[in-house]
mmCIF file of C-alpha atoms in Angstrom:
data_model
loop_
_atom_site.group_PDB
_atom_site.id
_atom_site.type_symbol
_atom_site.label_atom_id
_atom_site.label_comp_id
_atom_site.label_asym_id
_atom_site.label_seq_id
_atom_site.Cartn_x
_atom_site.Cartn_y
_atom_site.Cartn_z
ATOM 1 C CA MET A 12 -64.946 -6.575 58.473
ATOM 2 C CA ASN A 13 -64.164 -3.735 56.052
ATOM 3 C CA LEU A 14 -62.553 -4.977 52.814
ATOM 4 C CA LYS A 15 -59.702 -2.475 53.196
ATOM 5 C CA GLU A 16 -58.797 -4.089 56.519
ATOM 6 C CA CYS A 17 -57.819 -7.245 54.629
ATOM 7 C CA PHE A 18 -54.888 -5.480 52.978
ATOM 8 C CA SER A 19 -51.668 -4.427 54.683
ATOM 9 C CA SER A 20 -50.782 -2.047 51.842
ATOM 10 C CA LEU A 21 -52.318 -0.500 48.761
ATOM 11 C CA THR A 22 -50.093 0.992 46.048
ATOM 12 C CA MET A 23 -51.227 2.843 42.949
ATOM 13 C CA GLN A 24 -49.268 2.411 39.726
ATOM 14 C CA THR A 25 -49.776 4.333 36.489
ATOM 15 C CA VAL A 26 -49.168 2.880 33.045
ATOM 16 C CA MET A 27 -47.560 5.524 30.836
ATOM 17 C CA LEU A 28 -47.094 5.588 27.065
ATOM 18 C CA LEU A 29 -44.485 7.351 24.951
ATOM 19 C CA GLN A 30 -44.891 7.931 21.238
ATOM 20 C CA ILE A 31 -41.301 8.284 20.018
ATOM 21 C CA GLN A 32 -42.341 11.254 17.892
ATOM 22 C CA ASP A 33 -43.339 13.051 21.116
ATOM 23 C CA LEU A 34 -39.878 12.963 22.707
ATOM 24 C CA THR A 35 -39.271 16.286 24.404
ATOM 25 C CA GLU A 36 -36.534 18.912 24.453
ATOM 26 C CA TYR A 37 -35.698 17.620 27.946
ATOM 27 C CA TYR A 38 -34.691 14.274 26.409
ATOM 28 C CA GLN A 39 -32.665 16.057 23.714
ATOM 29 C CA GLU A 40 -30.936 18.212 26.320
ATOM 30 C CA LYS A 41 -29.961 15.229 28.488
ATOM 31 C CA ARG A 42 -28.764 13.306 25.451
ATOM 32 C CA ARG A 43 -26.567 16.249 24.392
ATOM 33 C CA TRP A 44 -25.074 16.307 27.893
ATOM 34 C CA MET A 45 -24.197 12.622 27.581
ATOM 35 C CA VAL A 46 -22.587 13.197 24.181
ATOM 36 C CA GLU A 47 -20.521 16.107 25.503
ATOM 37 C CA ASN A 48 -19.568 14.646 28.894
ATOM 38 C CA MET A 49 -19.575 10.877 28.393
ATOM 39 C CA GLU A 50 -18.564 10.475 24.736
ATOM 40 C CA TYR A 51 -21.980 8.924 24.203
ATOM 41 C CA SER A 52 -22.991 8.289 20.594
ATOM 42 C CA SER A 53 -25.175 5.250 19.966
ATOM 43 C CA ILE A 54 -25.977 2.032 21.780
ATOM 44 C CA PRO A 55 -23.935 -0.990 20.641
ATOM 45 C CA ILE A 56 -26.743 -3.556 20.524
ATOM 46 C CA PHE A 57 -26.118 -6.603 22.724
ATOM 47 C CA SER A 58 -22.381 -5.996 22.803
ATOM 48 C CA GLY A 59 -21.959 -6.846 26.466
ATOM 49 C CA ARG A 60 -19.457 -4.035 26.910
ATOM 50 C CA LYS A 61 -19.061 -0.502 28.177
ATOM 51 C CA ILE A 62 -21.285 1.991 26.376
ATOM 52 C CA CYS A 63 -19.757 5.246 27.626
ATOM 53 C CA GLU A 64 -18.188 6.787 30.705
ATOM 54 C CA ASN A 65 -17.682 9.966 32.683
ATOM 55 C CA GLU A 66 -14.102 9.904 33.949
ATOM 56 C CA LYS A 67 -14.491 13.008 36.144
ATOM 57 C CA LYS A 68 -17.217 11.360 38.223
ATOM 58 C CA SER A 69 -15.763 7.843 37.919
ATOM 59 C CA PHE A 70 -18.829 6.113 36.530
ATOM 60 C CA GLU A 71 -19.704 4.365 33.303
ATOM 61 C CA LEU A 72 -22.822 3.153 31.505
ATOM 62 C CA VAL A 73 -22.595 -0.561 30.757
ATOM 63 C CA GLU A 74 -24.661 -3.377 29.348
ATOM 64 C CA MET A 75 -25.166 -6.056 31.997
ATOM 65 C CA LYS A 76 -24.936 -9.679 30.880
ATOM 66 C CA SER A 77 -22.704 -11.839 33.048
ATOM 67 C CA PRO A 78 -23.946 -13.847 36.055
ATOM 68 C CA GLU A 79 -21.983 -11.596 38.427
ATOM 69 C CA GLU A 80 -23.526 -8.494 36.865
ATOM 70 C CA MET A 81 -27.006 -9.983 37.275
ATOM 71 C CA VAL A 82 -26.270 -10.629 40.960
ATOM 72 C CA GLN A 83 -25.483 -6.911 41.236
ATOM 73 C CA PHE A 84 -28.651 -6.098 39.252
ATOM 74 C CA TRP A 85 -30.872 -7.872 41.793
ATOM 75 C CA THR A 86 -28.859 -6.446 44.696
ATOM 76 C CA CYS A 87 -29.557 -2.977 43.278
ATOM 77 C CA GLN A 88 -33.275 -3.811 43.016
ATOM 78 C CA SER A 89 -33.362 -5.078 46.603
ATOM 79 C CA ASP A 90 -31.624 -1.971 47.934
ATOM 80 C CA ALA A 91 -33.762 0.472 45.915
ATOM 81 C CA PHE A 92 -37.186 -1.025 46.571
ATOM 82 C CA SER A 93 -36.843 -2.904 49.874
ATOM 83 C CA GLY A 94 -34.082 -0.996 51.633
ATOM 84 C CA VAL A 95 -32.046 -4.209 51.882
ATOM 85 C CA PRO A 96 -28.568 -3.534 50.402
ATOM 86 C CA GLN A 97 -27.665 -7.184 49.900
ATOM 87 C CA ILE A 98 -29.147 -10.507 48.859
ATOM 88 C CA SER A 99 -28.547 -13.907 50.421
ATOM 89 C CA ASP A 100 -25.678 -16.136 49.346
ATOM 90 C CA ASN A 101 -28.230 -18.784 48.322
ATOM 91 C CA LEU A 102 -30.004 -16.352 45.996
ATOM 92 C CA LYS A 103 -26.666 -15.234 44.540
ATOM 93 C CA GLU A 104 -25.845 -18.850 43.734
ATOM 94 C CA ILE A 105 -29.257 -19.426 42.130
ATOM 95 C CA ILE A 106 -28.777 -16.355 39.921
ATOM 96 C CA ARG A 107 -25.262 -17.420 38.918
ATOM 97 C CA ASN A 108 -26.396 -20.933 37.995
ATOM 98 C CA ASP A 109 -29.780 -20.151 36.432
ATOM 99 C CA THR A 110 -29.160 -19.333 32.766
ATOM 100 C CA SER A 111 -32.768 -18.178 32.340
ATOM 101 C CA THR A 112 -32.040 -15.400 34.838
ATOM 102 C CA VAL A 113 -28.964 -14.282 32.895
ATOM 103 C CA ALA A 114 -29.869 -14.943 29.282
ATOM 104 C CA PRO A 115 -33.176 -13.498 28.048
ATOM 105 C CA ASP A 116 -35.785 -15.946 26.792
ATOM 106 C CA SER A 117 -35.622 -16.302 23.008
ATOM 107 C CA SER A 118 -39.229 -15.162 22.629
ATOM 108 C CA VAL A 119 -38.783 -12.039 24.777
ATOM 109 C CA LYS A 120 -35.555 -10.146 24.167
ATOM 110 C CA SER A 121 -34.305 -7.716 26.752
ATOM 111 C CA PHE A 122 -31.460 -5.271 27.224
ATOM 112 C CA THR A 123 -30.168 -4.590 30.740
ATOM 113 C CA VAL A 124 -28.114 -1.494 31.492
ATOM 114 C CA GLY A 125 -26.423 -0.252 34.622
ATOM 115 C CA ILE A 126 -24.339 2.555 36.054
ATOM 116 C CA LYS A 127 -21.050 1.175 37.346
ATOM 117 C CA GLN A 128 -19.336 3.492 39.828
ATOM 118 C CA LYS A 129 -16.068 3.385 41.737
ATOM 119 C CA LEU A 130 -16.842 3.816 45.429
ATOM 120 C CA SER A 131 -14.750 5.563 48.072
ATOM 121 C CA ASN A 132 -13.493 2.189 49.326
ATOM 122 C CA GLY A 133 -12.108 1.399 45.866
ATOM 123 C CA GLN A 134 -14.764 -1.166 44.996
ATOM 124 C CA VAL A 135 -16.719 -0.915 41.746
ATOM 125 C CA GLU A 136 -20.463 -1.597 41.975
ATOM 126 C CA ILE A 137 -23.658 -1.258 39.977
ATOM 127 C CA VAL A 138 -25.422 1.666 41.663
ATOM 128 C CA ALA A 139 -28.346 2.086 39.229
ATOM 129 C CA CYS A 140 -29.944 -0.196 36.663
ATOM 130 C CA GLY A 141 -32.839 -0.727 34.282
ATOM 131 C CA LYS A 142 -34.173 -3.250 31.797
ATOM 132 C CA LEU A 143 -35.676 -2.675 28.347
ATOM 133 C CA VAL A 144 -38.001 -5.486 27.244
ATOM 134 C CA MET A 145 -38.681 -5.728 23.518
ATOM 135 C CA GLY A 146 -42.213 -6.864 22.724
ATOM 136 C CA LYS A 147 -43.722 -7.483 19.316
ATOM 137 C CA HIS A 148 -44.890 -3.908 18.781
ATOM 138 C CA VAL A 149 -43.986 -2.013 21.955
ATOM 139 C CA ALA A 150 -40.833 -1.723 24.071
ATOM 140 C CA SER A 151 -41.217 -1.431 27.838
ATOM 141 C CA ILE A 152 -38.929 0.000 30.497
ATOM 142 C CA ASN A 153 -38.765 -2.131 33.642
ATOM 143 C CA HIS A 154 -36.854 -2.360 36.933
ATOM 144 C CA LEU A 155 -35.501 1.206 36.800
ATOM 145 C CA ALA A 156 -33.781 1.627 40.161
ATOM 146 C CA THR A 157 -31.063 3.604 41.928
ATOM 147 C CA ARG A 158 -29.436 2.359 45.113
ATOM 148 C CA ASP A 159 -29.819 4.282 48.339
ATOM 149 C CA GLY A 160 -27.004 6.799 48.730
ATOM 150 C CA HIS A 161 -26.576 7.274 44.970
ATOM 151 C CA ARG A 162 -29.775 9.120 44.120
ATOM 152 C CA ASN A 163 -30.158 12.659 42.757
ATOM 153 C CA GLN A 164 -27.044 12.284 40.593
ATOM 154 C CA GLY A 165 -28.862 11.894 37.278
ATOM 155 C CA PHE A 166 -28.237 8.154 36.925
ATOM 156 C CA ALA A 167 -31.884 7.277 36.227
ATOM 157 C CA THR A 168 -31.973 9.941 33.505
ATOM 158 C CA ILE A 169 -28.871 8.475 31.841
ATOM 159 C CA LEU A 170 -30.472 5.020 31.906
ATOM 160 C CA MET A 171 -33.730 6.397 30.483
ATOM 161 C CA VAL A 172 -31.936 8.082 27.576
ATOM 162 C CA SER A 173 -29.987 4.913 26.771
ATOM 163 C CA MET A 174 -33.084 2.677 26.802
ATOM 164 C CA ILE A 175 -35.097 5.128 24.700
ATOM 165 C CA ASP A 176 -32.228 5.248 22.204
ATOM 166 C CA MET A 177 -32.070 1.457 22.115
ATOM 167 C CA ALA A 178 -35.799 1.274 21.346
ATOM 168 C CA LYS A 179 -35.432 3.901 18.607
ATOM 169 C CA GLN A 180 -32.464 2.038 17.140
ATOM 170 C CA LEU A 181 -34.553 -1.140 16.965
ATOM 171 C CA GLY A 182 -37.365 0.678 15.164
ATOM 172 C CA TYR A 183 -39.945 0.969 17.954
ATOM 173 C CA THR A 184 -42.361 3.891 17.773
ATOM 174 C CA LYS A 185 -44.034 3.270 21.150
ATOM 175 C CA MET A 186 -42.737 2.645 24.662
ATOM 176 C CA VAL A 187 -44.517 1.919 27.941
ATOM 177 C CA LEU A 188 -43.621 1.827 31.612
ATOM 178 C CA GLU A 189 -45.277 1.619 35.020
ATOM 179 C CA ALA A 190 -44.787 4.575 37.346
ATOM 180 C CA THR A 191 -45.456 5.299 40.979
ATOM 181 C CA GLU A 192 -47.146 8.579 41.825
ATOM 182 C CA MET A 193 -43.721 9.995 42.675
ATOM 183 C CA GLY A 194 -42.264 9.057 39.280
ATOM 184 C CA ILE A 195 -45.007 10.348 36.974
ATOM 185 C CA GLY A 196 -43.604 13.879 36.757
ATOM 186 C CA ILE A 197 -40.130 12.598 35.899
ATOM 187 C CA TYR A 198 -41.363 10.437 33.024
ATOM 188 C CA GLU A 199 -43.610 13.200 31.709
ATOM 189 C CA LYS A 200 -40.455 15.260 31.158
ATOM 190 C CA PHE A 201 -39.443 12.721 28.496
ATOM 191 C CA GLY A 202 -42.866 12.771 26.812
ATOM 192 C CA PHE A 203 -44.573 9.816 28.518
ATOM 193 C CA LYS A 204 -48.304 10.316 29.093
ATOM 194 C CA PRO A 205 -50.515 8.552 31.682
ATOM 195 C CA VAL A 206 -52.860 5.943 30.178
ATOM 196 C CA TYR A 207 -54.546 4.294 33.176
ATOM 197 C CA ASP A 208 -54.036 3.533 36.866
ATOM 198 C CA PHE A 209 -54.093 0.202 38.644
ATOM 199 C CA TYR A 210 -53.596 -0.892 42.222
ATOM 200 C CA ILE A 211 -51.326 -3.447 43.855
ATOM 201 C CA PHE A 212 -52.792 -4.997 46.995
ATOM 202 C CA GLU A 213 -50.788 -6.812 49.649
ATOM 203 C CA LEU A 214 -52.887 -9.142 51.778
ATOM 204 C CA ASP A 215 -52.749 -8.876 55.541
ATOM 205 C CA HIS A 216 -52.482 -12.535 56.546
ATOM 206 C CA LYS A 217 -53.473 -11.739 60.131
ATOM 207 C CA HIS A 218 -57.112 -11.326 59.018
#
């Protein structure tokens, strides 16, 4: 049997590196837009409150901390990457009760941001989110996602700018992330450069 037949899927990921000094004009342009249209200035570190907002489009950039916000964070992840716009009640309860899911481990600090938008039905939901993990020497961007039906509105760009600014504010000079082939071009606009590729294999349990 061919080795490839053992896997049901094969996905390539690319590790990308940003030297803060290499931030591009694209980043500067998007940051200026946020300053002019969202009253964005600097990131209030670990404040657990609204960072800025765009009243015309009824959305705001927020830091996510509470158990309910983390339920919405994982719902956003599920919708963006699996096409499942909800998570089970059991998983919601686990997230609400598991402090390690809500509060970052003391040895690995993280900063979770989201785009909170008022929907046509009047409900307010997290429609895009991302997490900045602060390592010893390098900050990494993780779990950047936008829910289905809310893409192509610039939300991921707003989250990218905010997480880059957070890393700069904390004194980091390097940032990393993992990108799919589709995302490489987007991250290159900010100044990220490909470092190496790796593959994620999913076993086909029928073989």
